[in-house]
CSV table of C-alpha atoms in Angstrom, one decimal:
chain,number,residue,atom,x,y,z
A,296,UNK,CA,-16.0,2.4,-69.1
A,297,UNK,CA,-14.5,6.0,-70.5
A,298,UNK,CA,-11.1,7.4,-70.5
A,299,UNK,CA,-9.6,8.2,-67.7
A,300,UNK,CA,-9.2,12.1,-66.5
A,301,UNK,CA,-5.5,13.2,-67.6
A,302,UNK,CA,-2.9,13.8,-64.7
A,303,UNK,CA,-3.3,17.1,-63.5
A,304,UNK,CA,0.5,18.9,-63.5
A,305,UNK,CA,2.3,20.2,-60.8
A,306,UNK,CA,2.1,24.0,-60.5
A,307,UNK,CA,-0.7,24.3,-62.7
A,308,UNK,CA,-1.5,27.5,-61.6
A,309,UNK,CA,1.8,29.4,-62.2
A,310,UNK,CA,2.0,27.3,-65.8
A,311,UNK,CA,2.4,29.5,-69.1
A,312,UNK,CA,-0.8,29.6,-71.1
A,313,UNK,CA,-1.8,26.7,-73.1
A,314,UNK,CA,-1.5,27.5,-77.0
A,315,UNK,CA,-5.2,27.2,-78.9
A,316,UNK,CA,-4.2,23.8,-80.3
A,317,UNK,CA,-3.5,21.9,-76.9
A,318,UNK,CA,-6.4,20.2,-74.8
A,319,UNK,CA,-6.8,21.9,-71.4
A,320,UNK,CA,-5.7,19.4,-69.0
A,321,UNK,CA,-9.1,18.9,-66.4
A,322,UNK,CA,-8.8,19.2,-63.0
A,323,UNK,CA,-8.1,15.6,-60.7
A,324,UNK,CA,-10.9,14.1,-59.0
A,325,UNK,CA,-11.0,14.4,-55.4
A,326,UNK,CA,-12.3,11.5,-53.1
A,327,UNK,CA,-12.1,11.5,-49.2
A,328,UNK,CA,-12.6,8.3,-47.5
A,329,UNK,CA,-14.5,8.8,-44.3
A,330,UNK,CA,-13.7,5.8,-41.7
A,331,UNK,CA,-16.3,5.2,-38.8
A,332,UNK,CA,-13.7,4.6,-35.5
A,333,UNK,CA,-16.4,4.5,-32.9
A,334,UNK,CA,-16.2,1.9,-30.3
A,335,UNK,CA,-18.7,-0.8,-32.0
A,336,UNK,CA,-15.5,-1.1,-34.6
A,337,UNK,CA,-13.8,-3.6,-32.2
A,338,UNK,CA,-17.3,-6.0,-32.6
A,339,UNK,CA,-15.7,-9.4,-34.1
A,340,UNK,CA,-18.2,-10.5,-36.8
A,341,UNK,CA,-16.0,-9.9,-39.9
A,342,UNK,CA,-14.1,-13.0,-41.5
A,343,UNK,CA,-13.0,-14.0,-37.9
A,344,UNK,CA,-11.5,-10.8,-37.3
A,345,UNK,CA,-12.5,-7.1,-35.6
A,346,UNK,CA,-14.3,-4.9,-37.9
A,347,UNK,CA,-11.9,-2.2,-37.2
A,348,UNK,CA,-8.7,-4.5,-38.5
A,349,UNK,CA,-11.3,-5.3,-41.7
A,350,UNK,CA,-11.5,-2.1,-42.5
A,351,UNK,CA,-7.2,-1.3,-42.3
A,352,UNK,CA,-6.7,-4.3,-44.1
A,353,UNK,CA,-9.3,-3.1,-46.8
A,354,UNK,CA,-8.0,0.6,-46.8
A,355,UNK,CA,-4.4,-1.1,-47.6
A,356,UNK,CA,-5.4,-2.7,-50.4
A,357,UNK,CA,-7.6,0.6,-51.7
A,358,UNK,CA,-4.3,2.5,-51.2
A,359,UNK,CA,-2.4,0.3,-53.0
A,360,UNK,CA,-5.1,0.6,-56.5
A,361,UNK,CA,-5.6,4.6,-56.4
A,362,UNK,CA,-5.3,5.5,-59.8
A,363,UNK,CA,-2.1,8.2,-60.0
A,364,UNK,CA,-4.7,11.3,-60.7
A,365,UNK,CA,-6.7,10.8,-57.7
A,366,UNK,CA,-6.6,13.3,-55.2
A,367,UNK,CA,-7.6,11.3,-52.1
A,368,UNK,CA,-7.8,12.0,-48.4
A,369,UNK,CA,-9.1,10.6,-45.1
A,370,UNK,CA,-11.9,11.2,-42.3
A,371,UNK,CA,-12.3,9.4,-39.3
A,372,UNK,CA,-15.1,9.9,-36.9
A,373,UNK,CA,-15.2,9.0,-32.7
A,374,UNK,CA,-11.6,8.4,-33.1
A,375,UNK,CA,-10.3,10.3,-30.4
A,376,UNK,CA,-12.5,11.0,-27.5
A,377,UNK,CA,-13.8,7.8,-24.9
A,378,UNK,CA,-15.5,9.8,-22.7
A,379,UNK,CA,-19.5,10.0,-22.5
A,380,UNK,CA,-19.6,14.0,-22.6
A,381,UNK,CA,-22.0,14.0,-25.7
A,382,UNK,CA,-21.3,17.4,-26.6
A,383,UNK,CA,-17.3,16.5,-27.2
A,384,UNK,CA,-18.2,13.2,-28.7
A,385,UNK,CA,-20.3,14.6,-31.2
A,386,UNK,CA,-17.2,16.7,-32.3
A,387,UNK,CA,-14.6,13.8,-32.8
A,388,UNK,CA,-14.3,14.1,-36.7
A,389,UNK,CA,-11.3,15.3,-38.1
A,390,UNK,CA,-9.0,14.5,-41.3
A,391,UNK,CA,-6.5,11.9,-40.8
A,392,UNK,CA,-4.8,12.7,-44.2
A,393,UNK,CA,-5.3,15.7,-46.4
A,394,UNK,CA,-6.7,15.9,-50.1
A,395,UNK,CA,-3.9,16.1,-52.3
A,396,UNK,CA,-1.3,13.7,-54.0
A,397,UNK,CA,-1.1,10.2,-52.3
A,398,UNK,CA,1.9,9.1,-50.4
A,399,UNK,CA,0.8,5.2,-50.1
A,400,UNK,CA,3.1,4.4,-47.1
A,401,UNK,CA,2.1,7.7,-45.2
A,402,UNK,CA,-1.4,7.3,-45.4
A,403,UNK,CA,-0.7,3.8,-44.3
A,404,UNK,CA,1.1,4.5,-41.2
A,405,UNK,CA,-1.7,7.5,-40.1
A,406,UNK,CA,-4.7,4.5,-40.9
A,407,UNK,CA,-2.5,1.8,-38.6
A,408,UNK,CA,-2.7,4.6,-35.3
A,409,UNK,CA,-6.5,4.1,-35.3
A,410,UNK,CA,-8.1,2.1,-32.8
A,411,UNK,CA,-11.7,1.7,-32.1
A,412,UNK,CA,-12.4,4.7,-29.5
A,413,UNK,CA,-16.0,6.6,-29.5
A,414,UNK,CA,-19.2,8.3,-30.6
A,415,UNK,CA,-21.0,7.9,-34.1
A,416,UNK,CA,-21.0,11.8,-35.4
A,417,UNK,CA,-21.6,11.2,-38.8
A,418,UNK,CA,-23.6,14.4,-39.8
A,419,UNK,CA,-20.1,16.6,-38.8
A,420,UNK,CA,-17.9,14.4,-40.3
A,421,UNK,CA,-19.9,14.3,-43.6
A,422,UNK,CA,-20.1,18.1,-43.2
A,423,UNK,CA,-15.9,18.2,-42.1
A,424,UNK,CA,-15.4,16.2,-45.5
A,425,UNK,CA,-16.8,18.1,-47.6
A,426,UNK,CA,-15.2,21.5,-46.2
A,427,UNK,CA,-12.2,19.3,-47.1
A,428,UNK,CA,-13.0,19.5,-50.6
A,429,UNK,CA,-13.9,22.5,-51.3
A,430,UNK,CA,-12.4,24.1,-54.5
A,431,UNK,CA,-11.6,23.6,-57.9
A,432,UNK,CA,-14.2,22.4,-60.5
A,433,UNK,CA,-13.5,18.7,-60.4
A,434,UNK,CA,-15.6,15.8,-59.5
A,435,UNK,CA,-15.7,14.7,-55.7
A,436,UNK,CA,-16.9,11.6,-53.8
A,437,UNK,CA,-17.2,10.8,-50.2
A,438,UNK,CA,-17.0,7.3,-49.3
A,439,UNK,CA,-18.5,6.5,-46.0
A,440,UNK,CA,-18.1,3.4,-44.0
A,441,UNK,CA,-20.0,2.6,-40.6
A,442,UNK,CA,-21.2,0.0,-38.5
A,443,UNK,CA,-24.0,2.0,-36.6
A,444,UNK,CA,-26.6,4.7,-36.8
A,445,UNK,CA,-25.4,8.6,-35.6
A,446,UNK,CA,-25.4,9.1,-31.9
A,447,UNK,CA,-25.5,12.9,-32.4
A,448,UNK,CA,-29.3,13.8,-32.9
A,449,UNK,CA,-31.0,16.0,-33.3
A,450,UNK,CA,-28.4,16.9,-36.2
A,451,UNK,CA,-29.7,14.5,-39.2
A,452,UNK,CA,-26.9,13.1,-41.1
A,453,UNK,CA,-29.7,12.9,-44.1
A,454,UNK,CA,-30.3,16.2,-43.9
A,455,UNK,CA,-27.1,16.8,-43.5
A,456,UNK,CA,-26.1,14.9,-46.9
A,457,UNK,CA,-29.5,17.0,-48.5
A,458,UNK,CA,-27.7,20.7,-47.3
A,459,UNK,CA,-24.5,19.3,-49.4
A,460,UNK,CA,-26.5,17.9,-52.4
A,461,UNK,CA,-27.7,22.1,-52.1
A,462,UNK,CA,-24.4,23.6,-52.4
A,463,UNK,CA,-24.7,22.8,-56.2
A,464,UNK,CA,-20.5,21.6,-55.7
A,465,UNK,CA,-21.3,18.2,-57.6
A,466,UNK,CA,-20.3,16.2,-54.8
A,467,UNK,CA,-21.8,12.6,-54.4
A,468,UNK,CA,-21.6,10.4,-51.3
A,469,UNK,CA,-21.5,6.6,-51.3
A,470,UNK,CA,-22.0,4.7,-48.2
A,471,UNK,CA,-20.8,1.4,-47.1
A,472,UNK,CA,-22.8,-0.5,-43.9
A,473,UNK,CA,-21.0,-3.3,-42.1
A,474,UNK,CA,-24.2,-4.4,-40.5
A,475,UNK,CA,-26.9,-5.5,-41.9
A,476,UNK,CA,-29.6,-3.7,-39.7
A,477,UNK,CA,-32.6,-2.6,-41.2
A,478,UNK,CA,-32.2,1.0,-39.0
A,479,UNK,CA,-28.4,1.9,-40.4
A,480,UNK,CA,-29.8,0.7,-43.6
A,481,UNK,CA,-32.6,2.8,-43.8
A,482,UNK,CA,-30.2,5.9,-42.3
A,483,UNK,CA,-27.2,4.9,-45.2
A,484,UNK,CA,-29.4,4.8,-48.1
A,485,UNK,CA,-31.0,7.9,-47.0
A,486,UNK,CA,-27.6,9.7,-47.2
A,487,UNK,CA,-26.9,8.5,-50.1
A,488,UNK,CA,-29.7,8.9,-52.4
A,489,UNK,CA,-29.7,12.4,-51.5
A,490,UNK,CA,-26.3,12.9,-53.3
A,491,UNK,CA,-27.0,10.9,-55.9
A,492,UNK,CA,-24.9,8.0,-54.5
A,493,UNK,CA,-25.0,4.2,-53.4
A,494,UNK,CA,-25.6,2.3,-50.7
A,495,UNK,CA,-24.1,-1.0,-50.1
A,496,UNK,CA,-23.7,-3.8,-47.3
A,497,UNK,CA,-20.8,-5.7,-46.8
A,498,UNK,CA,-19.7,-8.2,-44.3
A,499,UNK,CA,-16.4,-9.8,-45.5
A,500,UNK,CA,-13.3,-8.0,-45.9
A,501,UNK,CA,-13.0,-8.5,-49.9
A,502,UNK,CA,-16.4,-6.8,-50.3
A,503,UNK,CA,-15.3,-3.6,-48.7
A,504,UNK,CA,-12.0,-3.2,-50.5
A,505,UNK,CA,-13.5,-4.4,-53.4
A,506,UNK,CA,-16.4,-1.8,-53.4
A,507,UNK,CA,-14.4,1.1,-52.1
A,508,UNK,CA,-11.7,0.3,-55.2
A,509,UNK,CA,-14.8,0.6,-57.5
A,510,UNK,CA,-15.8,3.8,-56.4
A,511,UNK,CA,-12.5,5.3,-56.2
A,512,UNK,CA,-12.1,4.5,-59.8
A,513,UNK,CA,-15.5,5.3,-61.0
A,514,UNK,CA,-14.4,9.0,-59.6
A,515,UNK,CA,-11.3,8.9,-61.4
A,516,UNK,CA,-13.3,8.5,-64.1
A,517,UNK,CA,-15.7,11.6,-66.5
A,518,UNK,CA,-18.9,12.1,-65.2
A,519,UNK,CA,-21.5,9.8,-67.2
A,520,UNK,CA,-24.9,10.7,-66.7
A,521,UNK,CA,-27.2,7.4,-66.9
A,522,UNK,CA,-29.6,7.9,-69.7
A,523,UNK,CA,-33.1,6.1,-68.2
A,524,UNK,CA,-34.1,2.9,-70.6
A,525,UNK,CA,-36.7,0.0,-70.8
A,526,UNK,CA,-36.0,-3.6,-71.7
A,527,UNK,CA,-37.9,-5.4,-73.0
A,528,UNK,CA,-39.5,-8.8,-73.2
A,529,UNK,CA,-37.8,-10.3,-76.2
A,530,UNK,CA,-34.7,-9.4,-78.2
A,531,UNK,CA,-36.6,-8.3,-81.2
A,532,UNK,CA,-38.9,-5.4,-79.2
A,533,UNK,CA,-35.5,-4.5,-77.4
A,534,UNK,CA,-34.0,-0.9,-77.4
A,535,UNK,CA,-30.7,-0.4,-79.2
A,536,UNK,CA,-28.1,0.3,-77.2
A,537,UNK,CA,-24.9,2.6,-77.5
A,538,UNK,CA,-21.4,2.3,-75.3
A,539,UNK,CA,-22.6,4.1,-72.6
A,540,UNK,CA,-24.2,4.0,-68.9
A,541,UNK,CA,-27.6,3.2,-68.5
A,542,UNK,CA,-30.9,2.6,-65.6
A,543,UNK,CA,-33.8,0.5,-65.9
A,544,UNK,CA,-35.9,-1.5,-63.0
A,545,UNK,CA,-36.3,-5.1,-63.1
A,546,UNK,CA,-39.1,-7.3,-61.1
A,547,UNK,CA,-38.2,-10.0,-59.1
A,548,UNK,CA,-37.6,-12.8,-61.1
A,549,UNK,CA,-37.3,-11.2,-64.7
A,550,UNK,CA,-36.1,-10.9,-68.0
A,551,UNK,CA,-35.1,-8.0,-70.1
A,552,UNK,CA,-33.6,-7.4,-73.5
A,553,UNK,CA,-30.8,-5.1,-74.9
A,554,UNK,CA,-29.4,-4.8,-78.2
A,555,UNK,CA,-26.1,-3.8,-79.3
A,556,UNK,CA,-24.9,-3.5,-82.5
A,557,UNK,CA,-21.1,-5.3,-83.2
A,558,UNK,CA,-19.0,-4.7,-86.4
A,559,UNK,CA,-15.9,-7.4,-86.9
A,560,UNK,CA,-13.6,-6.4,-85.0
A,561,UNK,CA,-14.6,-5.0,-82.3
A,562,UNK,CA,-15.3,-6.2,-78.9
A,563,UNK,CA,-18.0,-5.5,-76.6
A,564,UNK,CA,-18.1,-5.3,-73.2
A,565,UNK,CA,-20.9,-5.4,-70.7
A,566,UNK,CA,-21.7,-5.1,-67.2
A,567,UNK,CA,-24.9,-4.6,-65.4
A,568,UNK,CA,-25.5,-4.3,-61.3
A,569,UNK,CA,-28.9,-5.3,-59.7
A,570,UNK,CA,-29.7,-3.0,-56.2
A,571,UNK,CA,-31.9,-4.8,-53.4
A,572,UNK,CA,-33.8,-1.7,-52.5
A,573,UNK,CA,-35.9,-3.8,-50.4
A,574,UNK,CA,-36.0,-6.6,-48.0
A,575,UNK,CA,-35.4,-9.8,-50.0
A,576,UNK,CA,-34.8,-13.6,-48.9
A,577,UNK,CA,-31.5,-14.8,-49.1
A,578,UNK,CA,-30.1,-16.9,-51.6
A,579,UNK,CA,-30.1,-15.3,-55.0
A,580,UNK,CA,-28.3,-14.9,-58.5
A,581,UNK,CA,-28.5,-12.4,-61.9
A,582,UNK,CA,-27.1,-13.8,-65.3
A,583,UNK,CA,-26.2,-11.3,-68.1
A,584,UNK,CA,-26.2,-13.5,-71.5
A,585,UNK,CA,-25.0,-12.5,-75.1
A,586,UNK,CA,-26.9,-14.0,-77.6
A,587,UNK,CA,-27.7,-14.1,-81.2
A,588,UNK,CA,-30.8,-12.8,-83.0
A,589,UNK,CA,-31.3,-16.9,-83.4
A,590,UNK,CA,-30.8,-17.2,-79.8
A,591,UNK,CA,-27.3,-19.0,-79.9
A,592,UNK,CA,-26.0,-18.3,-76.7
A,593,UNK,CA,-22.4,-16.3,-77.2
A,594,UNK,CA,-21.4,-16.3,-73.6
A,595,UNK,CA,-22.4,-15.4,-70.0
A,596,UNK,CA,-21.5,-13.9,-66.6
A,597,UNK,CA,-23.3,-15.3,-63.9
A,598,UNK,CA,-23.0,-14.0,-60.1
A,599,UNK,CA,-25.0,-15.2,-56.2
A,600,UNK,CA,-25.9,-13.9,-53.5
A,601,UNK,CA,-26.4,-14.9,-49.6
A,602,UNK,CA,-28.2,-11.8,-48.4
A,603,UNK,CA,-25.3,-10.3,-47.4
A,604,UNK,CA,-24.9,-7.3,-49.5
A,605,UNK,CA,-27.6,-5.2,-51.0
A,606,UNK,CA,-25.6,-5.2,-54.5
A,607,UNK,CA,-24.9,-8.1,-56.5
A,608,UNK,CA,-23.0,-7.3,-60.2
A,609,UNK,CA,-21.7,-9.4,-63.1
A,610,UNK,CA,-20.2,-9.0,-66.6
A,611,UNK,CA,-19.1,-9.9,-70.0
A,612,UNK,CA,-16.7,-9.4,-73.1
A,613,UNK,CA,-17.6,-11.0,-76.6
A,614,UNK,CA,-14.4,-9.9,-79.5
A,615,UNK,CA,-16.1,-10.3,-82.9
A,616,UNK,CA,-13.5,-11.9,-85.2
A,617,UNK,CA,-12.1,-9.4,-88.2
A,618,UNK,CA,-13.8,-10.3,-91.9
A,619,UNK,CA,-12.3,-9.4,-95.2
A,620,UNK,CA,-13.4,-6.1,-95.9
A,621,UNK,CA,-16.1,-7.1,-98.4
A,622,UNK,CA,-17.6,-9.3,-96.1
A,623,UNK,CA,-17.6,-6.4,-93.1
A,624,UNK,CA,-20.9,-6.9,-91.9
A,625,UNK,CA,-22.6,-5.6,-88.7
A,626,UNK,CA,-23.9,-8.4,-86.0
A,627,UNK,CA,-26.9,-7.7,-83.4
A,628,UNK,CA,-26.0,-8.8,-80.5
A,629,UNK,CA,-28.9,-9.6,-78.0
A,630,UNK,CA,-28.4,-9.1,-74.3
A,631,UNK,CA,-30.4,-10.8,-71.5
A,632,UNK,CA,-30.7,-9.6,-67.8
A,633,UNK,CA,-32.3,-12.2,-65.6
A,634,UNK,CA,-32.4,-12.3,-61.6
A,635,UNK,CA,-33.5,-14.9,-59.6
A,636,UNK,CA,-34.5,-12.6,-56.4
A,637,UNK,CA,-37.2,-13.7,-54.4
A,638,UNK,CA,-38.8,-11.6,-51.6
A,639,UNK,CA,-42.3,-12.4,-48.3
A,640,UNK,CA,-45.2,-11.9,-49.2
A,641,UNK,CA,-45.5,-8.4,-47.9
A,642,UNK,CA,-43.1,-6.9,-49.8
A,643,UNK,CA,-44.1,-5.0,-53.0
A,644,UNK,CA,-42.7,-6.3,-56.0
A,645,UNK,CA,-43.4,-2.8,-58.2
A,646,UNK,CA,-41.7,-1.2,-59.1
A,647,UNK,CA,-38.8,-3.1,-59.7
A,648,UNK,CA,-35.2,-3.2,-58.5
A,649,UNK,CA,-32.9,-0.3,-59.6
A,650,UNK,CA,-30.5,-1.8,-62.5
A,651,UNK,CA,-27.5,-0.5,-63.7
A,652,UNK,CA,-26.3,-1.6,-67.5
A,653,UNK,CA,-22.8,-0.3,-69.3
A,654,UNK,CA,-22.0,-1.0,-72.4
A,655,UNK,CA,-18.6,-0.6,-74.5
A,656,UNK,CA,-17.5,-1.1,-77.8
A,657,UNK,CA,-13.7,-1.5,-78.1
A,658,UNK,CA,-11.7,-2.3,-81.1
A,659,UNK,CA,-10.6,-6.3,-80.0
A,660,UNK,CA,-7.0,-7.1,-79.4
A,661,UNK,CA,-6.2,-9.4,-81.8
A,662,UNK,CA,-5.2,-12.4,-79.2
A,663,UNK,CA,-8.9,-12.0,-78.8
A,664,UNK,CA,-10.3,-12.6,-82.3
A,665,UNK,CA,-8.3,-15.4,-82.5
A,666,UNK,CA,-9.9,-17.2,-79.4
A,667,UNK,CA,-13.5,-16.3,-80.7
A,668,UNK,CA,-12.4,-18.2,-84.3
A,669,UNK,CA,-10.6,-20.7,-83.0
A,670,UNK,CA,-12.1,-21.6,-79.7
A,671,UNK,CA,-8.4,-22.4,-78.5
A,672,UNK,CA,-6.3,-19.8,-80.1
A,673,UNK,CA,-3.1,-20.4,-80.6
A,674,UNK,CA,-3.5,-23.6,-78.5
A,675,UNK,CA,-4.9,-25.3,-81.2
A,676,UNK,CA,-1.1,-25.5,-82.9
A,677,UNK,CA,0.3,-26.8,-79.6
A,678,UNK,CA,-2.1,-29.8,-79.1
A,679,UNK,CA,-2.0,-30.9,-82.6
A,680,UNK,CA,1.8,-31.2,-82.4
A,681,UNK,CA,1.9,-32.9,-79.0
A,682,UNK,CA,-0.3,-35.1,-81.0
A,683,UNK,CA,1.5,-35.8,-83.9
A,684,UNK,CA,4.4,-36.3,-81.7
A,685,UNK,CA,2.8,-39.1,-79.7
A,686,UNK,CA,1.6,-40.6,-83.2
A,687,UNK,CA,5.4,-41.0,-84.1
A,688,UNK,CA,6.8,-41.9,-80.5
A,689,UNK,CA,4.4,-44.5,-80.0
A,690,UNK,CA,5.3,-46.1,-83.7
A,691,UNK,CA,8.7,-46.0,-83.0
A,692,UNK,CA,8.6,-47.6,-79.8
A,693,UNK,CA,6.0,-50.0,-81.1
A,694,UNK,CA,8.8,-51.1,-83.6
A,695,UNK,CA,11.6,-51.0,-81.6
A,696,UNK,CA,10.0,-53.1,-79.6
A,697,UNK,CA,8.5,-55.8,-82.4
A,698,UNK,CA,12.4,-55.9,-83.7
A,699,UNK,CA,14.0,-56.2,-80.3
A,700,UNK,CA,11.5,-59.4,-79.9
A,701,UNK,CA,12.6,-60.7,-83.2
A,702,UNK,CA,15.9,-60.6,-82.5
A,703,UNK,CA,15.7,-62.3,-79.2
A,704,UNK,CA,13.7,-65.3,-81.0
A,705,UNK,CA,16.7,-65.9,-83.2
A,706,UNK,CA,19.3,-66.1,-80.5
């Protein structure tokens, strides 16, 4: 969806100037994982296992995808104290790995020590993390992940996240829930909307990692700003798009139209994300369809739901095949976002779910055009060989076997 932020350099600071023709190299991104160790992590209600060994095995395999640039570090909270002093509870937050460079193994070894220990401070851990990265003029992201509310009123972890959102330091928090509770829900969401961030709820371990990669690499990433569009009803009234990231709402139950405009040769690539911002039944799905201005269907991505996450997300690519040059003309391509939420009665369907739509235009490898002409690509030269192969084995053996007959009638 961009290009990614260029590798910051080692010893930046004591680097000769840059001449006027280079490109200043920008600052890495800085993201600090902030892990929830209180004593409701050893609850077994995650694929078979403890939520606290979910969440290591997830962190692994986050560790393992950090882009090179990111400058990542780790929080836990109630790690450390088991006691039911409140006052020392509520001050069990500290950084289990520093912001800087990642050394895979040893942030792996520090995440294996934790166990499930204590009290739910997440308003001074959210404040700890982002003391932790302070400085610089690069993009930062906190990713939190709990299974319970804070324990450590009266200090709002809302508020909290609202004092942070003050500073003016561009610093956005995300937050993860691995219980679906209407009160943690309410209490994530909260946090996170007033950074600017996401909310999601996950309950299986490929989820988590999976959401927690996405982040990480979205802050590896330039900032986009979403520009705010309408679909519409039908491709013809729909807005025209550009590679970029954009918001709209859609009602349970909808359709809305995009248009994007593809030359030969090029490939584009969509994604869009639908956010249950409210109570909805269980059991849904979203299709994102290319399509022609006819209404030929191009291709789809298609994704479900079982209520157990509060963000549901598919995609797309469509490579245009390459013309001669005199015959270089532009395609509309028509995109269709559809969702088949449902929600009770009491629930108000206006305005509609959040919806989050990116679109890219790439130049398409050429592997690619040749599957969009072709339908099988190189392929097609394989199978009509093996064909003409069996055409000629079968005649041979057909008459091999009629003269080896003949013969025998003679004897």
């Amino acid at each position: 969806m961009g290009v990614l932020l260029a590798t910051l350099t080692a010893g930046l600071g004591s680097a000769l100037p840059a001449s006027a023709d280079e490109t200043p190299t920008k600052a890495s991104p800085k993201v600090e994982l902030v892990l929830d160790v209180s004593g409701s992590m050893r609850t077994r209600d995650i694929d078979g296992q403890s939520r606290m060994s979910a969440a290591k095995q997830a962190f692994n395999e986050v560790l393992d995808a950090v882009p090179e640039q990111v400058q990542l570090g780790i929080r836990t909270l109630g790690a450390d104290y088991p006691g039911d002093d409140r006052k020392v509870g509520c001050k069990d937050t500290k950084q289990l790995y520093p912001v800087g460079p990642l050394d895979r193994t040893e942030a792996k070894t520090a995440v294996a020590t934790l166990a499930p220990t204590g009290w739910t401070p997440i308003g001074p851990a959210l404040l700890g993390a982002a003391d932790d990265l302070e400085g610089g003029d690069s993009t930062r992201r906190i990713v939190l992940i709990s299974d319970g509310e804070d324990t450590c009123g009266p200090l709002d972890p809302c508020e909290v996240a609202r004092d942070i959102a003050a500073r003016g330091i561009h610093l956005v928090i995300d937050t993860l829930g691995l219980v679906p509770n209407a009160k943690i829900r309410q209490q994530l969401t909260c946090i996170a909307e007033a950074t600017g961030g996401t909310y999601t709820a996950v309950q299986h371990t490929d989820e988590l990692s999976g959401r927690v990669k996405q982040l990480v690499d979205r802050a590896a990433e330039p900032v986009v700003t979403p520009v705010a569009t309408k679909g519409a009803g039908s491709c013809t009234d729909a807005p025209e798009l550009k590679p970029g990231l954009y918001t709209d709402r859609e009602k349970f139950a909808e359709h809305r139209w995009y248009k994007v405009e593809l030359l030969p040769g090029q490939e584009l690539r969509a994604s869009v994300s639908v956010f249950a911002d409210r109570a909805v039944n269980n059991d849904y799905g979203m299709l994102l369809r290319a399509v022609t201005t006819h209404g030929r269907e191009i291709v789809r991505g298609a994704e479900s739901g079982t209520g157990r996450t509060d963000a549901i997300s598919s995609g797309l690519r469509y490579p245009k095949p390459e013309q001669d040059e005199d015959e270089r003309t532009p395609e509309t391509v028509c995109l269709q976002v559809s969702n088949s939420f449902s929600a009770p009665a009491s629930v108000k369907t206006a305005p509609g779910m959040p919806l989050e739509l990116t679109v890219d235009v790439v130049d398409a490898p050429d592997e690619a055009a040749d599957v969009a002409a072709f339908g099988l690509g190189h392929g097609w030269w394989l199978l009509g060989l093996l064909t003409l192969t069996g055409l000629i084995v079968g005649l041979l053996f057909g008459w091999i076997s009629r003269w080896r007959i003949a013969v025998w009638r003679t004897r």
